[in-house]
Structures are given as C-alpha cells and as structure tokens.
Amino acid sequence: MKNLADHDSFVDGIPHDTFTQMRRDAPVHWTDAFAGNKGFWSLTRYADIMAAQKDPATFSSAQGIRIEDQSHDEYMSRRTFQETDPPEHSSTRRAVNPVFAKPVIARFEPLIQELARDIVGQALDHAEFDGIDLIAKRLPMLMLGRILGVPEDDLDWLVERGDALIGNTDPDFTTTVIDKVDTDAYRMMPFRSPAGVELYDYADTILDGSRQVDGDGILARVLRSEDGAMTPQDFKNFFCLLVAAGNDTTRYSIAMALHLMTRQPDLLAQLQTGKVWDTCADEIIRLASPTLHFRRTATRDIDLHGQTIRAGDKVLMWFASGSRDETVFDNPHSAQLDRSPNRHLAFGQGGPHVCLGMWLAKLELRCILQELAGRITRLDAVSEPTWTRSNFICGVKSLTLRPTLK
C-alpha cells in the first residue's frame, strides 16, 4: 500500500489500488506521524464516510480540514467557514447560498454555452493542443470572474495565485513547496503559501473600495450581508477559498472528462446520443473526485471496524475511495454516463459542508461536453497525462490531445 501522507504517492494519479486494498482489508487505517505532523486515521468505505459526513458533532471541522497540524493561532488566522461546525457554519452558508442555488446558476446557462462554444472552437483550430490549458482551465476561470464580480483583466493573475495556493505541494505551481522548503514565515497564511499574502492584499483593495467589483457578484453581496457578516479577516480567507476551490475542482473535472474520452472512445458516442446529458456530469465528477479528502477531528472515542478512534485524533474521509466503493457502484472504475442513481461523495454530499459550487461545476462540465460532442468524432491523447503532486487536490494538469473533427 502506498503512503497516503506522501504527496509523491499521487504523482501518477490517485492510487486506486491502495484504496481498493484498504476498503477490503483495513477500512479504518492508521498512518503514523509524518514530517512533524501527527498520524491520522483514514476512512475509505462509502458507508463510513457518509456516516461521518452526517455527524459533525462527532467528526468536527473546527480544527482544520487538511492533514497538516496547525496551532490554534494558525487555525484562527486561516480558517474559512469550511473549518467551522454548525451552527456557526450554517450562518455563513445562509449568506452565500442564494448566489449558488440551482435556479440562480441555471440562469447562467446561455452564457456558459456561449463561452464553451468559443473555448472549444478555439482549441479545435489546433491539430494538437494541451486540453487542460485550452479547455479545462479556461471556462472555470471565466466563470469565476463573473461569480466573484472581479475585473476580467485580473483573472489570469488570480488563477495563477490560486494554483500556487492550493497547489502548494507541486513544484509546477509554486517554488514554495510546503514539504520541501521552510514555510514557517507563511504559517498564518492560507495553505502556508506566499500566494496567500498576494491574495490578501488583493482582497484588501476590495475591502477599502480602491478596487471596484460588480455589485451582483458574490463578493459585493457578502460585504452587504448582515446575516453571517464577515470580519475583514474572514472575508480575506473566504476570497482565497473562492479563488482556489472555485477554479481548480471544476478544471480537474473537465480534465478528467478529456482524459476518459481518450481512454474510453465509446463515451463520445454515448454523449452524441443526447440521452445522457442529465447524468454524465455526475459520473465524470464521481471518477475525478478532485478533492480527494477532507479531514475531521474526533470529539469523542469511536469504535469502528475493530479500531478505536480516540477523541482528538485526525480522521480523513477519502471521497476518492468512497466514490469507487465496489459495494455501492457497479464497475466502479469505469465511466457509465447513464449511471443513475449516482450518489457519489464528491462535493461532500450527505452533510452540512456540501460544496456551494456543485451546480455550477455540473453545468460547466456538461456545456463543454456538449460542444465537443457536436464537433468531433474522436479524441486521442498524444502523450500520457501528468498529474498534480498532491494528496488533497488531484487531477490531470497537462494532456496533449489530437481531435478528429466532424
């Protein structure tokens, strides 16, 4: 079994063989202390992860959601509403939920279709191209600007900073790799990253009014909200969260779709039937599972599968494993675009921390797939994909494609 604390275990993609073995032989698995951090438990079966999701009183978010340990001061400086439990978590969600509600997101469909048409069209002008740079990265970035309400000219810079922030374990995204260099100078910054300093500075210009944002965007709405009103520090952390998570997870879902289309050529024919548009996005996202895990902290002793999780222990819920649990999903490693029901664990479904951007991610992915299905007869990979070096956010980061046009 690969060491799940080691980011290098993920450089060739998610180690699904390890997770399959854990689900079978060690569904509650202990990993020893590593790199100055305490050890942790891993939950790998669907049912156990779902039960933990639904029980925030026992499995608390209020000491961080990542493997790394933090002091209380670091936690308080860096936390977002993701790192809180109800009822505190619920009050912030009430302030931002309306912007991400399914009916609100549905109004973006004509815009997303237009953007997807342009993005795919421009990519297909090339005989060969990097599908991540020209397709997977572009649509989430453009929609990020519209959701946040920030100037479009700032988007490339914001996405680069977001990549450095959430990709703080990958030397392709940052020179300050968290497990390779001393990051103590940034311990009060999100992800212990110098990109956090730059994003904080950007957020400060929004707070002091020197940078104008669209009044209909989420940033302006949050600043106007009295329900769950944020302190300046909370706002800066929330901004960093949206810049990073609002782009990366959707990008890697689209990237997985491109990768799967090169591995399972029949998927394109399934899409072209027009019969799977209501189900295909969930299936791609199930297999992508770009947020591999969230960490919780046990608030009491729990006996599970012959192991005793002690109060204060770190517990990782491996969504990437639960969403391929063979007791729940038939042929779990194969894409079945008509899979229904598809109650996968991506987006943290089943508990109070379900992802705000879930409906937007599904819509963006579907619109990209519709455009591709209407323009090509085949999609081939020119080379093997490269993957992010991360046990937290993992996905295809480069993939050279050769399309066959209709």
PDB file of N, CA, C and O in Angstrom, residues 286-352:
ATOM      1  N   ARG A 286     -17.744  11.909 -10.273  1.00  0.00           N
ATOM      2  CA  ARG A 286     -17.505  10.765  -9.382  1.00  0.00           C
ATOM      3  C   ARG A 286     -16.115  10.203  -9.611  1.00  0.00           C
ATOM      4  O   ARG A 286     -15.369   9.929  -8.649  1.00  0.00           O
ATOM      5  N   LEU A 287     -15.744  10.020 -10.867  1.00  0.00           N
ATOM      6  CA  LEU A 287     -14.449   9.427 -11.190  1.00  0.00           C
ATOM      7  C   LEU A 287     -13.301  10.403 -10.963  1.00  0.00           C
ATOM      8  O   LEU A 287     -12.200  10.004 -10.593  1.00  0.00           O
ATOM      9  N   ALA A 288     -13.550  11.694 -11.187  1.00  0.00           N
ATOM     10  CA  ALA A 288     -12.495  12.694 -10.974  1.00  0.00           C
ATOM     11  C   ALA A 288     -12.209  12.890  -9.498  1.00  0.00           C
ATOM     12  O   ALA A 288     -11.054  12.923  -9.070  1.00  0.00           O
ATOM     13  N   SER A 289     -13.278  13.058  -8.715  1.00  0.00           N
ATOM     14  CA  SER A 289     -13.159  13.299  -7.272  1.00  0.00           C
ATOM     15  C   SER A 289     -11.968  14.210  -6.967  1.00  0.00           C
ATOM     16  O   SER A 289     -11.047  13.850  -6.227  1.00  0.00           O
ATOM     17  N   PRO A 290     -11.948  15.429  -7.536  1.00  0.00           N
ATOM     18  CA  PRO A 290     -10.734  16.250  -7.454  1.00  0.00           C
ATOM     19  C   PRO A 290     -10.328  16.639  -6.040  1.00  0.00           C
ATOM     20  O   PRO A 290      -9.134  16.756  -5.767  1.00  0.00           O
ATOM     21  N   THR A 291     -11.295  16.836  -5.148  1.00  0.00           N
ATOM     22  CA  THR A 291     -10.939  16.999  -3.732  1.00  0.00           C
ATOM     23  C   THR A 291     -10.902  15.604  -3.139  1.00  0.00           C
ATOM     24  O   THR A 291     -11.943  14.986  -2.908  1.00  0.00           O
ATOM     25  N   LEU A 292      -9.707  15.098  -2.897  1.00  0.00           N
ATOM     26  CA  LEU A 292      -9.547  13.698  -2.536  1.00  0.00           C
ATOM     27  C   LEU A 292     -10.083  13.380  -1.154  1.00  0.00           C
ATOM     28  O   LEU A 292     -10.619  12.291  -0.926  1.00  0.00           O
ATOM     29  N   HIS A 293      -9.922  14.310  -0.244  1.00  0.00           N
ATOM     30  CA  HIS A 293     -10.357  14.065   1.134  1.00  0.00           C
ATOM     31  C   HIS A 293     -10.651  15.382   1.829  1.00  0.00           C
ATOM     32  O   HIS A 293     -10.200  16.441   1.386  1.00  0.00           O
ATOM     33  N   PHE A 294     -11.393  15.294   2.897  1.00  0.00           N
ATOM     34  CA  PHE A 294     -11.422  16.328   3.930  1.00  0.00           C
ATOM     35  C   PHE A 294     -11.092  15.654   5.247  1.00  0.00           C
ATOM     36  O   PHE A 294     -11.443  14.499   5.471  1.00  0.00           O
ATOM     37  N   ARG A 295     -10.420  16.396   6.079  1.00  0.00           N
ATOM     38  CA  ARG A 295     -10.061  15.892   7.398  1.00  0.00           C
ATOM     39  C   ARG A 295     -11.099  16.353   8.430  1.00  0.00           C
ATOM     40  O   ARG A 295     -11.690  17.418   8.320  1.00  0.00           O
ATOM     41  N   ARG A 296     -11.364  15.524   9.395  1.00  0.00           N
ATOM     42  CA  ARG A 296     -12.164  15.871  10.563  1.00  0.00           C
ATOM     43  C   ARG A 296     -11.358  15.535  11.816  1.00  0.00           C
ATOM     44  O   ARG A 296     -10.361  14.820  11.747  1.00  0.00           O
ATOM     45  N   THR A 297     -11.803  16.038  12.941  1.00  0.00           N
ATOM     46  CA  THR A 297     -11.174  15.714  14.224  1.00  0.00           C
ATOM     47  C   THR A 297     -12.228  15.097  15.134  1.00  0.00           C
ATOM     48  O   THR A 297     -13.311  15.678  15.315  1.00  0.00           O
ATOM     49  N   ALA A 298     -11.924  13.923  15.669  1.00  0.00           N
ATOM     50  CA  ALA A 298     -12.886  13.226  16.534  1.00  0.00           C
ATOM     51  C   ALA A 298     -13.067  13.985  17.839  1.00  0.00           C
ATOM     52  O   ALA A 298     -12.093  14.430  18.451  1.00  0.00           O
ATOM     53  N   THR A 299     -14.298  14.135  18.249  1.00  0.00           N
ATOM     54  CA  THR A 299     -14.599  14.822  19.509  1.00  0.00           C
ATOM     55  C   THR A 299     -14.849  13.841  20.652  1.00  0.00           C
ATOM     56  O   THR A 299     -14.981  14.252  21.805  1.00  0.00           O
ATOM     57  N   ARG A 300     -14.913  12.550  20.343  1.00  0.00           N
ATOM     58  CA  ARG A 300     -15.105  11.512  21.366  1.00  0.00           C
ATOM     59  C   ARG A 300     -14.497  10.221  20.846  1.00  0.00           C
ATOM     60  O   ARG A 300     -14.149  10.111  19.664  1.00  0.00           O
ATOM     61  N   ASP A 301     -14.349   9.232  21.711  1.00  0.00           N
ATOM     62  CA  ASP A 301     -13.845   7.930  21.293  1.00  0.00           C
ATOM     63  C   ASP A 301     -14.908   7.210  20.462  1.00  0.00           C
ATOM     64  O   ASP A 301     -16.106   7.246  20.793  1.00  0.00           O
ATOM     65  N   ILE A 302     -14.459   6.579  19.374  1.00  0.00           N
ATOM     66  CA  ILE A 302     -15.372   5.862  18.479  1.00  0.00           C
ATOM     67  C   ILE A 302     -14.760   4.509  18.151  1.00  0.00           C
ATOM     68  O   ILE A 302     -13.584   4.425  17.781  1.00  0.00           O
ATOM     69  N   ASP A 303     -15.535   3.444  18.287  1.00  0.00           N
ATOM     70  CA  ASP A 303     -15.107   2.113  17.877  1.00  0.00           C
ATOM     71  C   ASP A 303     -15.692   1.821  16.503  1.00  0.00           C
ATOM     72  O   ASP A 303     -16.914   1.904  16.296  1.00  0.00           O
ATOM     73  N   LEU A 304     -14.827   1.485  15.548  1.00  0.00           N
ATOM     74  CA  LEU A 304     -15.272   1.271  14.177  1.00  0.00           C
ATOM     75  C   LEU A 304     -14.392   0.218  13.523  1.00  0.00           C
ATOM     76  O   LEU A 304     -13.166   0.376  13.482  1.00  0.00           O
ATOM     77  N   HIS A 305     -15.003  -0.862  13.053  1.00  0.00           N
ATOM     78  CA  HIS A 305     -14.294  -1.944  12.357  1.00  0.00           C
ATOM     79  C   HIS A 305     -13.093  -2.455  13.165  1.00  0.00           C
ATOM     80  O   HIS A 305     -12.003  -2.694  12.618  1.00  0.00           O
ATOM     81  N   GLY A 306     -13.312  -2.599  14.471  1.00  0.00           N
ATOM     82  CA  GLY A 306     -12.271  -3.155  15.320  1.00  0.00           C
ATOM     83  C   GLY A 306     -11.179  -2.185  15.730  1.00  0.00           C
ATOM     84  O   GLY A 306     -10.223  -2.577  16.410  1.00  0.00           O
ATOM     85  N   GLN A 307     -11.290  -0.932  15.334  1.00  0.00           N
ATOM     86  CA  GLN A 307     -10.316   0.087  15.700  1.00  0.00           C
ATOM     87  C   GLN A 307     -10.986   1.111  16.630  1.00  0.00           C
ATOM     88  O   GLN A 307     -12.199   1.332  16.553  1.00  0.00           O
ATOM     89  N   THR A 308     -10.182   1.710  17.505  1.00  0.00           N
ATOM     90  CA  THR A 308     -10.693   2.755  18.374  1.00  0.00           C
ATOM     91  C   THR A 308     -10.080   4.090  17.979  1.00  0.00           C
ATOM     92  O   THR A 308      -8.871   4.300  18.103  1.00  0.00           O
ATOM     93  N   ILE A 309     -10.916   4.960  17.472  1.00  0.00           N
ATOM     94  CA  ILE A 309     -10.513   6.333  17.162  1.00  0.00           C
ATOM     95  C   ILE A 309     -10.699   7.140  18.433  1.00  0.00           C
ATOM     96  O   ILE A 309     -11.803   7.189  18.994  1.00  0.00           O
ATOM     97  N   ARG A 310      -9.629   7.763  18.909  1.00  0.00           N
ATOM     98  CA  ARG A 310      -9.683   8.489  20.173  1.00  0.00           C
ATOM     99  C   ARG A 310     -10.079   9.957  19.953  1.00  0.00           C
ATOM    100  O   ARG A 310      -9.815  10.540  18.901  1.00  0.00           O
ATOM    101  N   ALA A 311     -10.704  10.530  20.971  1.00  0.00           N
ATOM    102  CA  ALA A 311     -11.012  11.957  20.925  1.00  0.00           C
ATOM    103  C   ALA A 311      -9.734  12.742  20.656  1.00  0.00           C
ATOM    104  O   ALA A 311      -8.699  12.503  21.287  1.00  0.00           O
ATOM    105  N   GLY A 312      -9.795  13.650  19.696  1.00  0.00           N
ATOM    106  CA  GLY A 312      -8.626  14.439  19.315  1.00  0.00           C
ATOM    107  C   GLY A 312      -7.865  13.888  18.132  1.00  0.00           C
ATOM    108  O   GLY A 312      -6.997  14.573  17.578  1.00  0.00           O
ATOM    109  N   ASP A 313      -8.172  12.653  17.705  1.00  0.00           N
ATOM    110  CA  ASP A 313      -7.487  12.064  16.554  1.00  0.00           C
ATOM    111  C   ASP A 313      -7.969  12.719  15.259  1.00  0.00           C
ATOM    112  O   ASP A 313      -9.141  13.076  15.114  1.00  0.00           O
ATOM    113  N   LYS A 314      -7.056  12.812  14.305  1.00  0.00           N
ATOM    114  CA  LYS A 314      -7.417  13.265  12.960  1.00  0.00           C
ATOM    115  C   LYS A 314      -8.016  12.094  12.182  1.00  0.00           C
ATOM    116  O   LYS A 314      -7.501  10.974  12.252  1.00  0.00           O
ATOM    117  N   VAL A 315      -9.081  12.390  11.435  1.00  0.00           N
ATOM    118  CA  VAL A 315      -9.775  11.373  10.641  1.00  0.00           C
ATOM    119  C   VAL A 315      -9.953  11.921   9.234  1.00  0.00           C
ATOM    120  O   VAL A 315     -10.560  12.978   9.046  1.00  0.00           O
ATOM    121  N   LEU A 316      -9.419  11.202   8.234  1.00  0.00           N
ATOM    122  CA  LEU A 316      -9.556  11.634   6.852  1.00  0.00           C
ATOM    123  C   LEU A 316     -10.660  10.850   6.163  1.00  0.00           C
ATOM    124  O   LEU A 316     -10.662   9.611   6.186  1.00  0.00           O
ATOM    125  N   MET A 317     -11.597  11.568   5.572  1.00  0.00           N
ATOM    126  CA  MET A 317     -12.662  10.953   4.786  1.00  0.00           C
ATOM    127  C   MET A 317     -12.215  10.986   3.325  1.00  0.00           C
ATOM    128  O   MET A 317     -12.208  12.046   2.696  1.00  0.00           O
ATOM    129  N   TRP A 318     -11.848   9.838   2.792  1.00  0.00           N
ATOM    130  CA  TRP A 318     -11.302   9.772   1.432  1.00  0.00           C
ATOM    131  C   TRP A 318     -12.441   9.638   0.430  1.00  0.00           C
ATOM    132  O   TRP A 318     -12.855   8.534   0.068  1.00  0.00           O
ATOM    133  N   PHE A 319     -12.930  10.778  -0.054  1.00  0.00           N
ATOM    134  CA  PHE A 319     -14.011  10.791  -1.039  1.00  0.00           C
ATOM    135  C   PHE A 319     -13.622  10.009  -2.295  1.00  0.00           C
ATOM    136  O   PHE A 319     -14.454   9.348  -2.914  1.00  0.00           O
ATOM    137  N   ALA A 320     -12.352  10.117  -2.687  1.00  0.00           N
ATOM    138  CA  ALA A 320     -11.886   9.440  -3.897  1.00  0.00           C
ATOM    139  C   ALA A 320     -12.010   7.926  -3.780  1.00  0.00           C
ATOM    140  O   ALA A 320     -12.161   7.226  -4.781  1.00  0.00           O
ATOM    141  N   SER A 321     -11.937   7.414  -2.556  1.00  0.00           N
ATOM    142  CA  SER A 321     -12.115   5.988  -2.324  1.00  0.00           C
ATOM    143  C   SER A 321     -13.593   5.629  -2.216  1.00  0.00           C
ATOM    144  O   SER A 321     -14.069   4.695  -2.873  1.00  0.00           O
ATOM    145  N   GLY A 322     -14.339   6.380  -1.424  1.00  0.00           N
ATOM    146  CA  GLY A 322     -15.755   6.068  -1.233  1.00  0.00           C
ATOM    147  C   GLY A 322     -16.551   6.124  -2.518  1.00  0.00           C
ATOM    148  O   GLY A 322     -17.501   5.339  -2.709  1.00  0.00           O
ATOM    149  N   SER A 323     -16.171   7.020  -3.424  1.00  0.00           N
ATOM    150  CA  SER A 323     -16.909   7.146  -4.675  1.00  0.00           C
ATOM    151  C   SER A 323     -16.576   6.039  -5.673  1.00  0.00           C
ATOM    152  O   SER A 323     -17.170   5.990  -6.758  1.00  0.00           O
ATOM    153  N   ARG A 324     -15.647   5.158  -5.298  1.00  0.00           N
ATOM    154  CA  ARG A 324     -15.355   3.971  -6.129  1.00  0.00           C
ATOM    155  C   ARG A 324     -15.536   2.693  -5.320  1.00  0.00           C
ATOM    156  O   ARG A 324     -14.977   1.643  -5.661  1.00  0.00           O
ATOM    157  N   ASP A 325     -16.349   2.762  -4.285  1.00  0.00           N
ATOM    158  CA  ASP A 325     -16.614   1.602  -3.437  1.00  0.00           C
ATOM    159  C   ASP A 325     -17.439   0.593  -4.240  1.00  0.00           C
ATOM    160  O   ASP A 325     -18.564   0.877  -4.658  1.00  0.00           O
ATOM    161  N   GLU A 326     -16.856  -0.595  -4.438  1.00  0.00           N
ATOM    162  CA  GLU A 326     -17.495  -1.603  -5.275  1.00  0.00           C
ATOM    163  C   GLU A 326     -18.773  -2.161  -4.669  1.00  0.00           C
ATOM    164  O   GLU A 326     -19.564  -2.787  -5.387  1.00  0.00           O
ATOM    165  N   THR A 327     -19.018  -1.942  -3.383  1.00  0.00           N
ATOM    166  CA  THR A 327     -20.277  -2.384  -2.786  1.00  0.00           C
ATOM    167  C   THR A 327     -21.416  -1.417  -3.073  1.00  0.00           C
ATOM    168  O   THR A 327     -22.582  -1.735  -2.813  1.00  0.00           O
ATOM    169  N   VAL A 328     -21.095  -0.253  -3.606  1.00  0.00           N
ATOM    170  CA  VAL A 328     -22.099   0.772  -3.898  1.00  0.00           C
ATOM    171  C   VAL A 328     -22.230   1.018  -5.397  1.00  0.00           C
ATOM    172  O   VAL A 328     -23.338   1.211  -5.912  1.00  0.00           O
ATOM    173  N   PHE A 329     -21.081   0.993  -6.108  1.00  0.00           N
ATOM    174  CA  PHE A 329     -21.066   1.335  -7.531  1.00  0.00           C
ATOM    175  C   PHE A 329     -20.642   0.125  -8.354  1.00  0.00           C
ATOM    176  O   PHE A 329     -19.556  -0.423  -8.152  1.00  0.00           O
ATOM    177  N   ASP A 330     -21.500  -0.284  -9.289  1.00  0.00           N
ATOM    178  CA  ASP A 330     -21.176  -1.362 -10.212  1.00  0.00           C
ATOM    179  C   ASP A 330     -20.064  -0.909 -11.154  1.00  0.00           C
ATOM    180  O   ASP A 330     -20.084   0.228 -11.650  1.00  0.00           O
ATOM    181  N   ASN A 331     -19.076  -1.783 -11.385  1.00  0.00           N
ATOM    182  CA  ASN A 331     -17.929  -1.420 -12.236  1.00  0.00           C
ATOM    183  C   ASN A 331     -17.423  -0.026 -11.873  1.00  0.00           C
ATOM    184  O   ASN A 331     -17.451   0.902 -12.690  1.00  0.00           O
ATOM    185  N   PRO A 332     -16.936   0.148 -10.650  1.00  0.00           N
ATOM    186  CA  PRO A 332     -16.691   1.499 -10.121  1.00  0.00           C
ATOM    187  C   PRO A 332     -15.606   2.280 -10.836  1.00  0.00           C
ATOM    188  O   PRO A 332     -15.599   3.511 -10.770  1.00  0.00           O
ATOM    189  N   HIS A 333     -14.685   1.600 -11.537  1.00  0.00           N
ATOM    190  CA  HIS A 333     -13.585   2.308 -12.190  1.00  0.00           C
ATOM    191  C   HIS A 333     -13.882   2.619 -13.661  1.00  0.00           C
ATOM    192  O   HIS A 333     -13.016   3.163 -14.356  1.00  0.00           O
ATOM    193  N   SER A 334     -15.077   2.276 -14.097  1.00  0.00           N
ATOM    194  CA  SER A 334     -15.460   2.509 -15.488  1.00  0.00           C
ATOM    195  C   SER A 334     -16.507   3.608 -15.556  1.00  0.00           C
ATOM    196  O   SER A 334     -17.406   3.685 -14.705  1.00  0.00           O
ATOM    197  N   ALA A 335     -16.401   4.469 -16.563  1.00  0.00           N
ATOM    198  CA  ALA A 335     -17.385   5.537 -16.749  1.00  0.00           C
ATOM    199  C   ALA A 335     -18.637   4.970 -17.401  1.00  0.00           C
ATOM    200  O   ALA A 335     -18.584   4.402 -18.496  1.00  0.00           O
ATOM    201  N   GLN A 336     -19.750   5.112 -16.711  1.00  0.00           N
ATOM    202  CA  GLN A 336     -21.063   4.750 -17.244  1.00  0.00           C
ATOM    203  C   GLN A 336     -21.893   6.036 -17.219  1.00  0.00           C
ATOM    204  O   GLN A 336     -22.446   6.409 -16.185  1.00  0.00           O
ATOM    205  N   LEU A 337     -21.953   6.709 -18.328  1.00  0.00           N
ATOM    206  CA  LEU A 337     -22.505   8.065 -18.362  1.00  0.00           C
ATOM    207  C   LEU A 337     -23.998   8.110 -18.057  1.00  0.00           C
ATOM    208  O   LEU A 337     -24.525   9.183 -17.740  1.00  0.00           O
ATOM    209  N   ASP A 338     -24.680   6.966 -18.123  1.00  0.00           N
ATOM    210  CA  ASP A 338     -26.096   6.923 -17.774  1.00  0.00           C
ATOM    211  C   ASP A 338     -26.326   6.406 -16.360  1.00  0.00           C
ATOM    212  O   ASP A 338     -27.460   6.074 -15.994  1.00  0.00           O
ATOM    213  N   ARG A 339     -25.253   6.354 -15.546  1.00  0.00           N
ATOM    214  CA  ARG A 339     -25.374   5.805 -14.189  1.00  0.00           C
ATOM    215  C   ARG A 339     -26.403   6.612 -13.388  1.00  0.00           C
ATOM    216  O   ARG A 339     -26.288   7.831 -13.247  1.00  0.00           O
ATOM    217  N   SER A 340     -27.399   5.921 -12.876  1.00  0.00           N
ATOM    218  CA  SER A 340     -28.433   6.576 -12.080  1.00  0.00           C
ATOM    219  C   SER A 340     -29.132   5.514 -11.224  1.00  0.00           C
ATOM    220  O   SER A 340     -29.504   4.452 -11.751  1.00  0.00           O
ATOM    221  N   PRO A 341     -29.260   5.745  -9.924  1.00  0.00           N
ATOM    222  CA  PRO A 341     -28.793   6.929  -9.193  1.00  0.00           C
ATOM    223  C   PRO A 341     -27.269   6.937  -9.084  1.00  0.00           C
ATOM    224  O   PRO A 341     -26.629   5.899  -9.302  1.00  0.00           O
ATOM    225  N   ASN A 342     -26.731   8.093  -8.758  1.00  0.00           N
ATOM    226  CA  ASN A 342     -25.276   8.248  -8.666  1.00  0.00           C
ATOM    227  C   ASN A 342     -24.971   9.120  -7.457  1.00  0.00           C
ATOM    228  O   ASN A 342     -24.642  10.288  -7.578  1.00  0.00           O
ATOM    229  N   ARG A 343     -25.086   8.527  -6.292  1.00  0.00           N
ATOM    230  CA  ARG A 343     -24.910   9.287  -5.051  1.00  0.00           C
ATOM    231  C   ARG A 343     -23.440   9.255  -4.614  1.00  0.00           C
ATOM    232  O   ARG A 343     -23.087   8.720  -3.566  1.00  0.00           O
ATOM    233  N   HIS A 344     -22.590   9.802  -5.469  1.00  0.00           N
ATOM    234  CA  HIS A 344     -21.161   9.833  -5.170  1.00  0.00           C
ATOM    235  C   HIS A 344     -20.882  10.805  -4.035  1.00  0.00           C
ATOM    236  O   HIS A 344     -21.766  11.553  -3.590  1.00  0.00           O
ATOM    237  N   LEU A 345     -19.635  10.802  -3.572  1.00  0.00           N
ATOM    238  CA  LEU A 345     -19.253  11.605  -2.407  1.00  0.00           C
ATOM    239  C   LEU A 345     -18.553  12.905  -2.779  1.00  0.00           C
ATOM    240  O   LEU A 345     -18.263  13.714  -1.889  1.00  0.00           O
ATOM    241  N   ALA A 346     -18.255  13.106  -4.071  1.00  0.00           N
ATOM    242  CA  ALA A 346     -17.673  14.387  -4.472  1.00  0.00           C
ATOM    243  C   ALA A 346     -18.623  15.509  -4.085  1.00  0.00           C
ATOM    244  O   ALA A 346     -19.840  15.304  -4.012  1.00  0.00           O
ATOM    245  N   PHE A 347     -18.080  16.662  -3.826  1.00  0.00           N
ATOM    246  CA  PHE A 347     -18.807  17.833  -3.312  1.00  0.00           C
ATOM    247  C   PHE A 347     -19.138  17.701  -1.829  1.00  0.00           C
ATOM    248  O   PHE A 347     -19.824  18.548  -1.276  1.00  0.00           O
ATOM    249  N   GLY A 348     -18.678  16.625  -1.151  1.00  0.00           N
ATOM    250  CA  GLY A 348     -19.000  16.475   0.263  1.00  0.00           C
ATOM    251  C   GLY A 348     -20.475  16.268   0.513  1.00  0.00           C
ATOM    252  O   GLY A 348     -21.003  16.676   1.553  1.00  0.00           O
ATOM    253  N   GLN A 349     -21.135  15.602  -0.430  1.00  0.00           N
ATOM    254  CA  GLN A 349     -22.577  15.421  -0.310  1.00  0.00           C
ATOM    255  C   GLN A 349     -22.911  14.520   0.881  1.00  0.00           C
ATOM    256  O   GLN A 349     -22.169  13.622   1.228  1.00  0.00           O
ATOM    257  N   GLY A 350     -24.055  14.792   1.485  1.00  0.00           N
ATOM    258  CA  GLY A 350     -24.523  13.991   2.599  1.00  0.00           C
ATOM    259  C   GLY A 350     -24.379  14.665   3.943  1.00  0.00           C
ATOM    260  O   GLY A 350     -24.802  14.118   4.958  1.00  0.00           O
ATOM    261  N   GLY A 351     -23.775  15.861   3.975  1.00  0.00           N
ATOM    262  CA  GLY A 351     -23.592  16.547   5.246  1.00  0.00           C
ATOM    263  C   GLY A 351     -23.724  18.051   5.086  1.00  0.00           C
ATOM    264  O   GLY A 351     -24.012  18.557   3.994  1.00  0.00           O
ATOM    265  N   PRO A 352     -23.484  18.796   6.153  1.00  0.00           N
ATOM    266  CA  PRO A 352     -23.672  20.250   6.111  1.00  0.00           C
ATOM    267  C   PRO A 352     -22.643  20.995   5.277  1.00  0.00           C
ATOM    268  O   PRO A 352     -22.831  22.170   4.974  1.00  0.00           O
TER     269      PRO A 352
END
